[in-house]
């Protein structure tokens, strides 16, 4: 055999050997990859804070709003959960400290909060409230217009006072009412206010009744149309809406100053008071405020604000699933009926989600103790917290992954 022939054969053998080696190495690399792929596809991976999930097909699914809010609640302490259910009057001292110490859900501005303020200083003050809060903070102001206005009581903040809906309607119909609603919304946003606690859904055509000046002054149909239009306008402007005073004030006396008993029949209430609330709910109202009147036809034993029967009408008969709040807990209609220490717990147990109060420092410990003892279930507590957080999300106060 010649030298050239030997060299040729050796070359062929080397090429074959090298090819086999490369093939074996290739198989070894592919097997772990197949195994790893199989393992990944059979597992569900959860990211930090559980805001996203990786599925078997490796697609990411963002958790729903409710799932993300429930995760927030899961990470809250009892103190934080209870605090979220209190929308309180700004205290005259320790306003910033109390936000942190009581984990408050929000502040409700009153006339005294406007004293010596300008638009710039009030905006700064509200921003400081927000910065102090661990959970995004709600700021509200009672701004029906006319006799009930806070921020426009100071011309340095709002030069042209908010007029009552009734006055506006008489001047220019619903278009002028909605124009004013838009103006309010723009001012709220500029200041950092999220909701104005209106429209008033009470029906009154009697100028002698206590509530008349605060209503649109129209019949049931006219009041219902007013409520629907205002709720939709507020929603369009991302400002909260609050229907009040459930189940309708009627021509009763002033519950700010005394215990009031509503003696109307259930037929009259259903015919003349409930329709604007029904229409407002259908229009997408965010919240409903319950009066302190004792409504004999529904519950003759206790004020509406602490009556489970009243809240059953709202939830079960009218199908409302938003935030239910009390009227101001300091009003005589409730304060003369039950102690302030026990009032908030009674209101929450009856079905309210949000307490409007000035005496939160004594009420919150009572509610917390009731949760810990099982007298007020943590399940009910968390259901109310979820409604409050949903409202905050819808108003843009809470930001979530979408």
Coordinates of N, CA and C in Angstrom, one line a residue, residues 70-286:
X70 N -57.4 42.5 46.6 CA -57.4 41.4 47.7 C -56.0 41.1 48.2
X71 N -55.0 41.1 47.2 CA -53.7 40.9 47.7 C -53.2 42.0 48.6
X72 N -53.6 43.3 48.2 CA -53.2 44.4 49.1 C -53.8 44.2 50.5
X73 N -55.1 43.8 50.5 CA -55.7 43.6 51.8 C -55.1 42.5 52.6
X74 N -54.7 41.4 51.9 CA -54.0 40.3 52.6 C -52.7 40.7 53.3
X75 N -52.1 41.8 52.7 CA -50.8 42.2 53.3 C -51.0 43.3 54.4
X76 N -52.3 43.7 54.6 CA -52.6 44.7 55.6 C -52.7 44.2 57.0
X77 N -52.4 45.0 58.0 CA -52.6 44.6 59.4 C -54.1 44.9 59.8
X78 N -54.6 44.4 60.9 CA -55.9 44.8 61.3 C -56.1 46.3 61.5
X79 N -55.1 46.9 62.0 CA -55.1 48.4 62.2 C -55.3 49.1 60.8
X80 N -54.6 48.6 59.8 CA -54.7 49.2 58.5 C -56.1 49.0 57.9
X81 N -56.6 47.8 58.1 CA -57.9 47.5 57.5 C -59.0 48.4 58.2
X82 N -59.0 48.4 59.5 CA -60.0 49.2 60.2 C -59.9 50.7 59.9
X83 N -58.7 51.2 59.8 CA -58.5 52.6 59.5 C -59.1 53.0 58.1
X84 N -59.0 52.1 57.2 CA -59.5 52.4 55.8 C -61.0 52.7 55.8
X85 N -61.7 52.3 56.9 CA -63.2 52.5 56.9 C -63.6 53.8 57.6
X86 N -62.6 54.7 57.8 CA -62.9 55.9 58.4 C -62.6 57.1 57.5
X87 N -63.6 57.9 57.1 CA -63.4 59.1 56.3 C -63.8 60.2 57.3
X88 N -62.8 60.9 57.9 CA -63.1 61.7 59.1 C -62.8 63.2 58.9
X89 N -63.4 64.0 59.7 CA -63.2 65.4 59.7 C -61.7 65.7 60.1
X90 N -61.1 66.6 59.4 CA -59.7 66.9 59.7 C -59.6 67.4 61.1
X91 N -58.8 66.8 62.0 CA -58.7 67.3 63.4 C -58.0 68.6 63.4
X92 N -58.3 69.4 64.5 CA -57.7 70.7 64.6 C -56.2 70.6 65.0
X93 N -55.8 69.5 65.5 CA -54.3 69.3 65.8 C -53.9 67.9 65.4
X94 N -52.7 67.7 65.2 CA -52.1 66.4 64.8 C -52.7 65.8 63.6
X95 N -53.1 66.6 62.6 CA -53.7 66.1 61.4 C -52.8 65.1 60.6
X96 N -51.6 65.5 60.5 CA -50.7 64.6 59.8 C -50.3 63.3 60.6
X97 N -50.1 63.5 61.9 CA -49.8 62.4 62.7 C -50.9 61.4 62.8
X98 N -52.1 61.8 62.9 CA -53.3 60.9 63.0 C -53.5 60.1 61.8
X99 N -53.1 60.6 60.6 CA -53.2 59.8 59.4 C -52.4 58.5 59.6
X100 N -51.2 58.7 60.1 CA -50.2 57.6 60.3 C -50.6 56.7 61.5
X101 N -51.0 57.4 62.6 CA -51.2 56.6 63.8 C -52.5 55.8 63.7
X102 N -53.5 56.3 63.0 CA -54.8 55.6 62.9 C -55.0 54.9 61.5
X103 N -54.0 55.0 60.6 CA -54.1 54.4 59.3 C -55.4 54.8 58.6
X104 N -55.8 56.1 58.7 CA -57.1 56.6 58.2 C -57.3 56.4 56.7
X105 N -58.5 56.2 56.3 CA -58.8 56.1 54.9 C -58.9 57.4 54.2
X106 N -59.3 58.4 54.9 CA -59.4 59.7 54.2 C -59.8 60.8 55.1
X107 N -59.7 62.1 54.6 CA -60.2 63.2 55.4 C -61.4 63.9 54.6
X108 N -62.3 64.4 55.4 CA -63.5 65.2 54.9 C -63.3 66.6 55.3
X109 N -63.1 67.5 54.3 CA -62.9 68.9 54.6 C -64.1 69.6 55.0
X110 N -64.0 70.5 56.0 CA -65.1 71.4 56.4 C -64.6 72.9 56.3
X111 N -65.6 73.7 56.6 CA -65.3 75.2 56.5 C -64.1 75.6 57.2
X112 N -63.8 75.1 58.4 CA -62.7 75.5 59.2 C -61.3 75.2 58.5
X113 N -61.4 74.2 57.6 CA -60.1 73.9 56.9 C -59.8 74.9 55.8
X114 N -60.8 75.7 55.5 CA -60.6 76.8 54.4 C -60.1 78.1 55.0
X115 N -60.1 78.2 56.3 CA -59.7 79.5 56.9 C -58.3 79.8 56.7
X116 N -58.0 81.1 56.3 CA -56.7 81.6 56.0 C -55.9 80.8 54.9
X117 N -56.7 80.1 54.0 CA -56.0 79.3 53.0 C -56.2 80.1 51.6
X118 N -55.2 79.8 50.8 CA -55.3 80.2 49.4 C -55.4 78.9 48.6
X119 N -55.6 79.0 47.3 CA -55.6 77.8 46.4 C -54.3 77.0 46.6
X120 N -53.2 77.8 46.6 CA -51.9 77.2 46.6 C -51.6 76.5 48.0
X121 N -52.0 77.1 49.1 CA -51.7 76.5 50.4 C -52.6 75.3 50.7
X122 N -53.9 75.4 50.2 CA -54.8 74.3 50.4 C -54.3 73.1 49.5
X123 N -53.8 73.3 48.3 CA -53.3 72.2 47.5 C -52.1 71.6 48.2
X124 N -51.3 72.4 48.7 CA -50.1 71.9 49.4 C -50.5 71.0 50.7
X125 N -51.5 71.5 51.4 CA -52.0 70.9 52.6 C -52.5 69.5 52.2
X126 N -53.3 69.4 51.2 CA -53.9 68.1 50.7 C -52.8 67.2 50.3
X127 N -51.8 67.7 49.6 CA -50.7 66.9 49.1 C -49.9 66.3 50.3
X128 N -49.8 67.0 51.4 CA -49.1 66.5 52.6 C -49.9 65.4 53.2
X129 N -51.2 65.5 53.2 CA -52.1 64.4 53.7 C -51.7 63.1 52.9
X130 N -51.7 63.2 51.6 CA -51.4 62.1 50.8 C -50.1 61.5 51.0
X131 N -49.1 62.3 51.2 CA -47.7 61.9 51.4 C -47.6 61.1 52.7
X132 N -48.3 61.5 53.7 CA -48.2 60.9 55.0 C -48.9 59.5 55.1
X133 N -49.8 59.2 54.2 CA -50.5 58.0 54.3 C -49.8 56.8 53.6
X134 N -49.8 55.7 54.3 CA -49.2 54.5 53.8 C -50.0 53.9 52.6
X135 N -51.4 53.9 52.8 CA -52.3 53.5 51.7 C -52.8 54.8 51.1
X136 N -52.9 54.8 49.7 CA -53.4 56.0 49.0 C -54.7 56.6 49.7
X137 N -54.7 57.9 49.9 CA -55.6 58.6 50.8 C -56.7 59.3 50.0
X138 N -57.9 59.2 50.5 CA -59.0 59.9 49.9 C -59.3 61.2 50.6
X139 N -59.5 62.3 49.8 CA -59.9 63.6 50.3 C -61.2 64.0 49.7
X140 N -62.2 64.3 50.6 CA -63.5 64.6 50.2 C -63.9 66.0 50.8
X141 N -64.9 66.6 50.2 CA -65.4 67.9 50.7 C -66.9 67.9 50.3
X142 N -67.7 68.3 51.3 CA -69.2 68.3 51.1 C -69.5 69.5 50.3
X143 N -69.8 69.3 49.0 CA -70.0 70.4 48.0 C -71.2 70.3 47.2
X144 N -72.4 70.3 47.9 CA -73.7 70.3 47.2 C -73.9 71.6 46.5
X145 N -73.3 72.7 47.0 CA -73.6 74.0 46.5 C -74.7 74.7 47.3
X146 N -74.7 76.0 47.2 CA -75.7 76.8 48.0 C -75.4 76.8 49.5
X147 N -76.2 76.3 50.3 CA -76.0 76.3 51.8 C -75.0 75.3 52.2
X148 N -74.6 74.4 51.4 CA -73.6 73.3 51.8 C -72.5 73.4 50.8
X149 N -71.5 74.2 51.2 CA -70.2 74.3 50.4 C -69.1 74.6 51.3
X150 N -67.9 74.0 51.1 CA -66.8 74.2 52.0 C -65.7 75.1 51.3
X151 N -65.2 74.5 50.2 CA -64.1 75.2 49.5 C -64.5 76.5 48.9
X152 N -65.7 76.7 48.4 CA -66.1 77.9 47.8 C -66.6 78.9 48.8
X153 N -66.5 78.6 50.1 CA -66.8 79.6 51.2 C -65.6 80.6 51.3
X154 N -64.5 80.2 50.7 CA -63.3 81.1 50.7 C -63.1 81.6 49.3
X155 N -63.2 82.9 49.1 CA -63.1 83.5 47.7 C -61.7 83.4 47.2
X156 N -60.7 83.2 48.1 CA -59.3 83.1 47.6 C -59.1 81.7 47.0
X157 N -59.9 80.8 47.3 CA -59.8 79.5 46.7 C -60.7 79.4 45.5
X158 N -62.0 79.7 45.7 CA -63.0 79.7 44.6 C -63.7 81.1 44.6
X159 N -63.3 82.0 43.7 CA -63.9 83.3 43.6 C -65.4 83.3 43.5
X160 N -65.9 82.4 42.7 CA -67.4 82.4 42.4 C -68.0 81.2 43.2
X161 N -68.7 81.5 44.2 CA -69.3 80.5 45.1 C -70.2 79.5 44.3
X162 N -70.1 78.2 44.7 CA -70.9 77.2 44.1 C -72.4 77.4 44.5
X163 N -73.2 77.6 43.5 CA -74.7 77.8 43.7 C -75.4 76.4 43.9
X164 N -76.5 76.5 44.6 CA -77.3 75.3 44.8 C -77.8 74.8 43.4
X165 N -78.0 73.5 43.3 CA -78.6 72.9 42.1 C -79.9 73.5 41.7
X166 N -80.7 73.8 42.8 CA -82.1 74.3 42.5 C -82.0 75.7 41.9
X167 N -81.1 76.5 42.4 CA -80.9 77.9 41.9 C -80.5 77.8 40.5
X168 N -79.5 77.0 40.2 CA -78.9 76.8 38.8 C -80.0 76.4 37.9
X169 N -80.8 75.4 38.3 CA -81.8 74.8 37.4 C -82.9 75.9 37.1
X170 N -83.2 76.7 38.0 CA -84.2 77.8 37.8 C -83.7 78.8 36.8
X171 N -82.4 79.0 36.8 CA -81.7 80.0 35.9 C -81.5 79.4 34.5
X172 N -81.1 78.2 34.4 CA -80.7 77.7 33.1 C -80.9 76.2 32.8
X173 N -81.8 75.6 33.6 CA -82.1 74.2 33.4 C -80.9 73.3 33.7
X174 N -81.1 72.0 33.2 CA -80.1 71.0 33.6 C -78.7 71.3 32.9
X175 N -78.7 72.0 31.8 CA -77.4 72.3 31.2 C -76.5 73.2 32.1
X176 N -77.1 74.1 32.8 CA -76.4 75.0 33.7 C -75.9 74.2 34.9
X177 N -76.8 73.3 35.4 CA -76.4 72.4 36.5 C -75.2 71.6 36.2
X178 N -75.2 71.0 35.0 CA -74.1 70.1 34.5 C -72.8 71.0 34.3
X179 N -73.0 72.2 33.8 CA -71.8 73.1 33.6 C -71.2 73.4 34.9
X180 N -72.0 73.6 36.0 CA -71.4 73.8 37.3 C -70.8 72.6 37.8
X181 N -71.3 71.4 37.6 CA -70.8 70.1 38.0 C -69.4 70.0 37.4
X182 N -69.2 70.3 36.1 CA -67.9 70.3 35.4 C -66.9 71.2 36.1
X183 N -67.4 72.5 36.4 CA -66.5 73.4 37.0 C -66.0 72.9 38.4
X184 N -66.9 72.4 39.1 CA -66.5 71.8 40.4 C -65.5 70.7 40.2
X185 N -65.7 69.8 39.3 CA -64.8 68.7 39.0 C -63.4 69.2 38.7
X186 N -63.3 70.2 37.9 CA -62.0 70.8 37.5 C -61.3 71.4 38.7
X187 N -62.1 72.1 39.6 CA -61.5 72.6 40.8 C -61.0 71.6 41.8
X188 N -61.9 70.5 41.9 CA -61.5 69.4 42.8 C -60.2 68.8 42.3
X189 N -60.0 68.6 41.0 CA -58.8 67.9 40.5 C -57.6 68.8 40.8
X190 N -57.8 70.1 40.6 CA -56.7 71.0 40.8 C -56.2 71.0 42.2
X191 N -57.1 70.9 43.1 CA -56.8 70.9 44.6 C -56.4 69.6 45.1
X192 N -56.8 68.5 44.5 CA -56.5 67.1 45.0 C -57.6 66.5 45.7
X193 N -58.9 67.0 45.5 CA -60.1 66.5 46.1 C -60.7 65.4 45.2
X194 N -61.1 64.3 45.8 CA -61.6 63.2 44.9 C -63.1 63.0 44.8
X195 N -63.8 63.6 45.8 CA -65.3 63.4 45.8 C -65.9 64.5 46.6
X196 N -67.2 64.9 46.1 CA -67.9 66.1 46.7 C -69.1 65.7 47.5
X197 N -69.4 64.4 47.8 CA -70.5 64.0 48.6 C -71.8 64.5 48.1
X198 N -72.1 64.4 46.8 CA -73.4 64.8 46.2 C -73.5 64.0 44.9
X199 N -74.7 63.9 44.3 CA -75.9 64.7 44.4 C -76.9 64.3 45.5
X200 N -77.7 65.3 46.0 CA -78.8 65.0 46.9 C -79.9 64.4 46.1
X201 N -80.3 63.2 46.5 CA -81.3 62.4 45.8 C -82.7 62.5 46.5
X202 N -82.8 63.3 47.5 CA -84.1 63.5 48.2 C -85.1 64.2 47.3
X203 N -86.3 63.8 47.4 CA -87.4 64.5 46.7 C -88.1 65.4 47.6
X204 N -88.2 66.7 47.2 CA -88.9 67.6 48.0 C -89.4 68.8 47.1
X205 N -90.7 69.0 47.2 CA -91.3 70.2 46.5 C -92.0 71.1 47.4
X206 N -91.8 70.9 48.7 CA -92.3 71.8 49.8 C -91.3 72.8 50.3
X207 N -91.4 74.0 50.0 CA -90.4 75.0 50.4 C -90.3 75.1 51.9
X208 N -91.3 74.6 52.7 CA -91.2 74.7 54.1 C -90.4 73.5 54.7
X209 N -90.1 72.5 54.0 CA -89.5 71.3 54.6 C -88.0 71.6 54.7
X210 N -87.4 70.9 55.7 CA -86.0 71.2 56.1 C -85.0 70.9 54.9
X211 N -85.2 69.9 54.1 CA -84.3 69.4 53.1 C -84.5 70.2 51.8
X212 N -85.6 70.9 51.6 CA -86.0 71.5 50.3 C -84.9 72.2 49.6
X213 N -84.3 73.2 50.3 CA -83.2 74.0 49.6 C -82.0 73.3 49.1
X214 N -81.8 72.1 49.6 CA -80.7 71.3 49.2 C -81.0 70.3 48.1
X215 N -82.3 70.2 47.7 CA -82.7 69.4 46.6 C -82.8 70.1 45.3
X216 N -83.1 69.4 44.2 CA -83.3 70.1 43.0 C -84.7 70.7 42.9
X217 N -85.6 70.4 43.9 CA -86.9 71.0 44.0 C -87.9 70.5 43.0
X218 N -87.7 69.3 42.4 CA -88.6 68.8 41.4 C -89.3 67.5 42.0
X219 N -90.2 67.0 41.2 CA -90.9 65.8 41.6 C -90.1 64.6 41.4
X220 N -90.6 63.4 41.6 CA -89.9 62.2 41.6 C -89.1 62.0 40.2
X221 N -89.9 62.2 39.1 CA -89.2 62.0 37.8 C -88.1 63.0 37.6
X222 N -88.4 64.3 37.9 CA -87.4 65.3 37.7 C -86.2 65.1 38.6
X223 N -86.4 64.7 39.8 CA -85.3 64.4 40.7 C -84.4 63.3 40.2
X224 N -85.1 62.2 39.7 CA -84.4 61.0 39.2 C -83.6 61.4 38.0
X225 N -84.1 62.2 37.1 CA -83.3 62.7 35.9 C -82.1 63.5 36.3
X226 N -82.3 64.4 37.3 CA -81.2 65.2 37.8 C -80.1 64.3 38.3
X227 N -80.5 63.3 39.2 CA -79.5 62.4 39.8 C -78.7 61.7 38.7
X228 N -79.4 61.1 37.7 CA -78.7 60.4 36.6 C -77.7 61.3 35.9
X229 N -78.2 62.5 35.5 CA -77.3 63.4 34.7 C -76.0 63.8 35.5
X230 N -76.2 64.1 36.8 CA -75.1 64.5 37.6 C -74.1 63.3 37.9
X231 N -74.6 62.1 38.2 CA -73.8 61.0 38.4 C -72.9 60.7 37.1
X232 N -73.6 60.7 36.0 CA -72.8 60.5 34.7 C -71.8 61.6 34.5
X233 N -72.1 62.8 34.7 CA -71.1 63.9 34.5 C -69.9 63.7 35.5
X234 N -70.2 63.4 36.7 CA -69.1 63.2 37.7 C -68.2 62.0 37.3
X235 N -68.9 60.9 36.8 CA -68.1 59.8 36.4 C -67.2 60.1 35.2
X236 N -67.8 60.9 34.3 CA -67.0 61.3 33.1 C -65.8 62.1 33.5
X237 N -65.9 62.8 34.6 CA -64.8 63.7 35.1 C -63.9 63.0 36.2
X238 N -64.2 61.7 36.4 CA -63.4 60.9 37.4 C -63.5 61.5 38.8
X239 N -64.7 62.0 39.2 CA -64.9 62.5 40.5 C -66.0 61.6 41.1
X240 N -65.9 61.3 42.4 CA -66.8 60.4 43.1 C -68.2 61.0 43.2
X241 N -69.2 60.1 43.2 CA -70.6 60.6 43.4 C -71.2 59.9 44.7
X242 N -72.0 60.6 45.4 CA -72.6 60.1 46.6 C -74.1 60.5 46.6
X243 N -75.0 59.5 46.5 CA -76.4 59.7 46.6 C -76.8 59.8 48.1
X244 N -77.6 60.8 48.4 CA -78.0 61.0 49.8 C -79.4 61.7 49.9
X245 N -80.2 61.4 51.0 CA -79.8 60.7 52.2 C -80.8 59.5 52.3
X246 N -80.2 58.3 52.0 CA -81.0 57.1 51.9 C -81.7 56.7 53.2
X247 N -83.0 56.3 53.2 CA -83.8 55.9 52.0 C -84.7 57.1 51.5
X248 N -84.3 58.3 51.7 CA -85.0 59.5 51.3 C -85.5 60.3 52.5
X249 N -85.2 61.6 52.5 CA -85.4 62.3 53.7 C -86.9 62.7 54.0
X250 N -87.6 62.8 52.9 CA -89.0 63.2 53.0 C -89.1 64.7 53.5
X251 N -90.3 65.0 54.1 CA -90.4 66.3 54.6 C -90.2 66.4 56.2
X252 N -89.3 65.6 56.6 CA -89.0 65.4 58.0 C -88.2 66.6 58.6
X253 N -88.0 66.6 59.9 CA -87.3 67.7 60.6 C -85.8 67.4 60.5
X254 N -85.0 68.3 61.1 CA -83.5 68.3 60.9 C -82.9 67.3 61.9
X255 N -82.3 66.3 61.4 CA -81.6 65.3 62.2 C -80.2 65.8 62.7
X256 N -79.8 66.9 62.3 CA -78.6 67.5 62.9 C -78.8 67.9 64.3
X257 N -80.1 68.2 64.7 CA -80.4 68.8 66.0 C -81.2 67.9 66.9
X258 N -81.8 66.8 66.3 CA -82.7 66.0 67.1 C -82.9 64.6 66.5
X259 N -83.4 63.7 67.3 CA -83.8 62.4 66.8 C -85.0 62.5 65.9
X260 N -85.0 62.1 64.7 CA -86.1 62.3 63.8 C -86.7 60.9 63.4
X261 N -88.1 60.9 63.5 CA -88.8 59.7 63.2 C -89.6 59.9 61.9
X262 N -89.4 59.1 60.9 CA -90.1 59.1 59.6 C -91.3 58.2 59.7
X263 N -92.5 58.7 59.7 CA -93.7 57.9 59.9 C -94.4 57.5 58.6
X264 N -93.8 57.8 57.4 CA -94.4 57.5 56.2 C -94.6 56.0 56.0
X265 N -95.6 55.6 55.2 CA -95.8 54.2 54.9 C -94.8 53.7 53.9
X266 N -94.6 52.4 53.8 CA -93.6 51.8 52.9 C -94.0 52.1 51.5
X267 N -95.4 52.1 51.2 CA -95.8 52.4 49.9 C -95.4 53.8 49.4
X268 N -95.5 54.8 50.3 CA -95.2 56.2 50.0 C -93.7 56.3 49.8
X269 N -92.9 55.6 50.6 CA -91.4 55.6 50.5 C -91.0 55.0 49.1
X270 N -91.6 53.9 48.8 CA -91.3 53.2 47.5 C -91.7 54.1 46.3
X271 N -92.8 54.8 46.5 CA -93.3 55.6 45.4 C -92.6 57.0 45.2
X272 N -92.3 57.6 46.4 CA -91.8 59.0 46.3 C -90.3 59.2 46.7
X273 N -89.7 58.2 47.3 CA -88.3 58.4 47.7 C -87.3 57.5 47.1
X274 N -87.6 56.2 46.8 CA -86.6 55.3 46.3 C -86.3 55.4 44.8
X275 N -87.2 55.9 44.0 CA -86.9 55.9 42.5 C -85.6 56.7 42.2
X276 N -85.3 57.9 42.7 CA -84.0 58.5 42.4 C -82.8 57.7 42.8
X277 N -82.9 57.0 43.9 CA -81.8 56.2 44.3 C -81.6 55.0 43.3
X278 N -82.7 54.4 42.9 CA -82.7 53.3 41.9 C -82.0 53.8 40.6
X279 N -82.5 54.9 40.1 CA -81.9 55.5 38.9 C -80.5 55.8 39.0
X280 N -80.1 56.4 40.2 CA -78.7 56.7 40.4 C -77.8 55.5 40.4
X281 N -78.3 54.4 41.0 CA -77.5 53.2 41.0 C -77.3 52.7 39.6
X282 N -78.4 52.7 38.8 CA -78.3 52.2 37.5 C -77.4 53.1 36.6
X283 N -77.2 54.4 37.0 CA -76.3 55.3 36.3 C -74.9 55.1 36.7
X284 N -74.6 54.3 37.7 CA -73.3 54.0 38.2 C -72.8 54.8 39.4
X285 N -73.7 55.2 40.3 CA -73.3 55.9 41.5 C -72.2 55.1 42.3
X286 N -71.2 55.8 42.8 CA -70.1 55.2 43.5 C -70.5 54.8 44.9

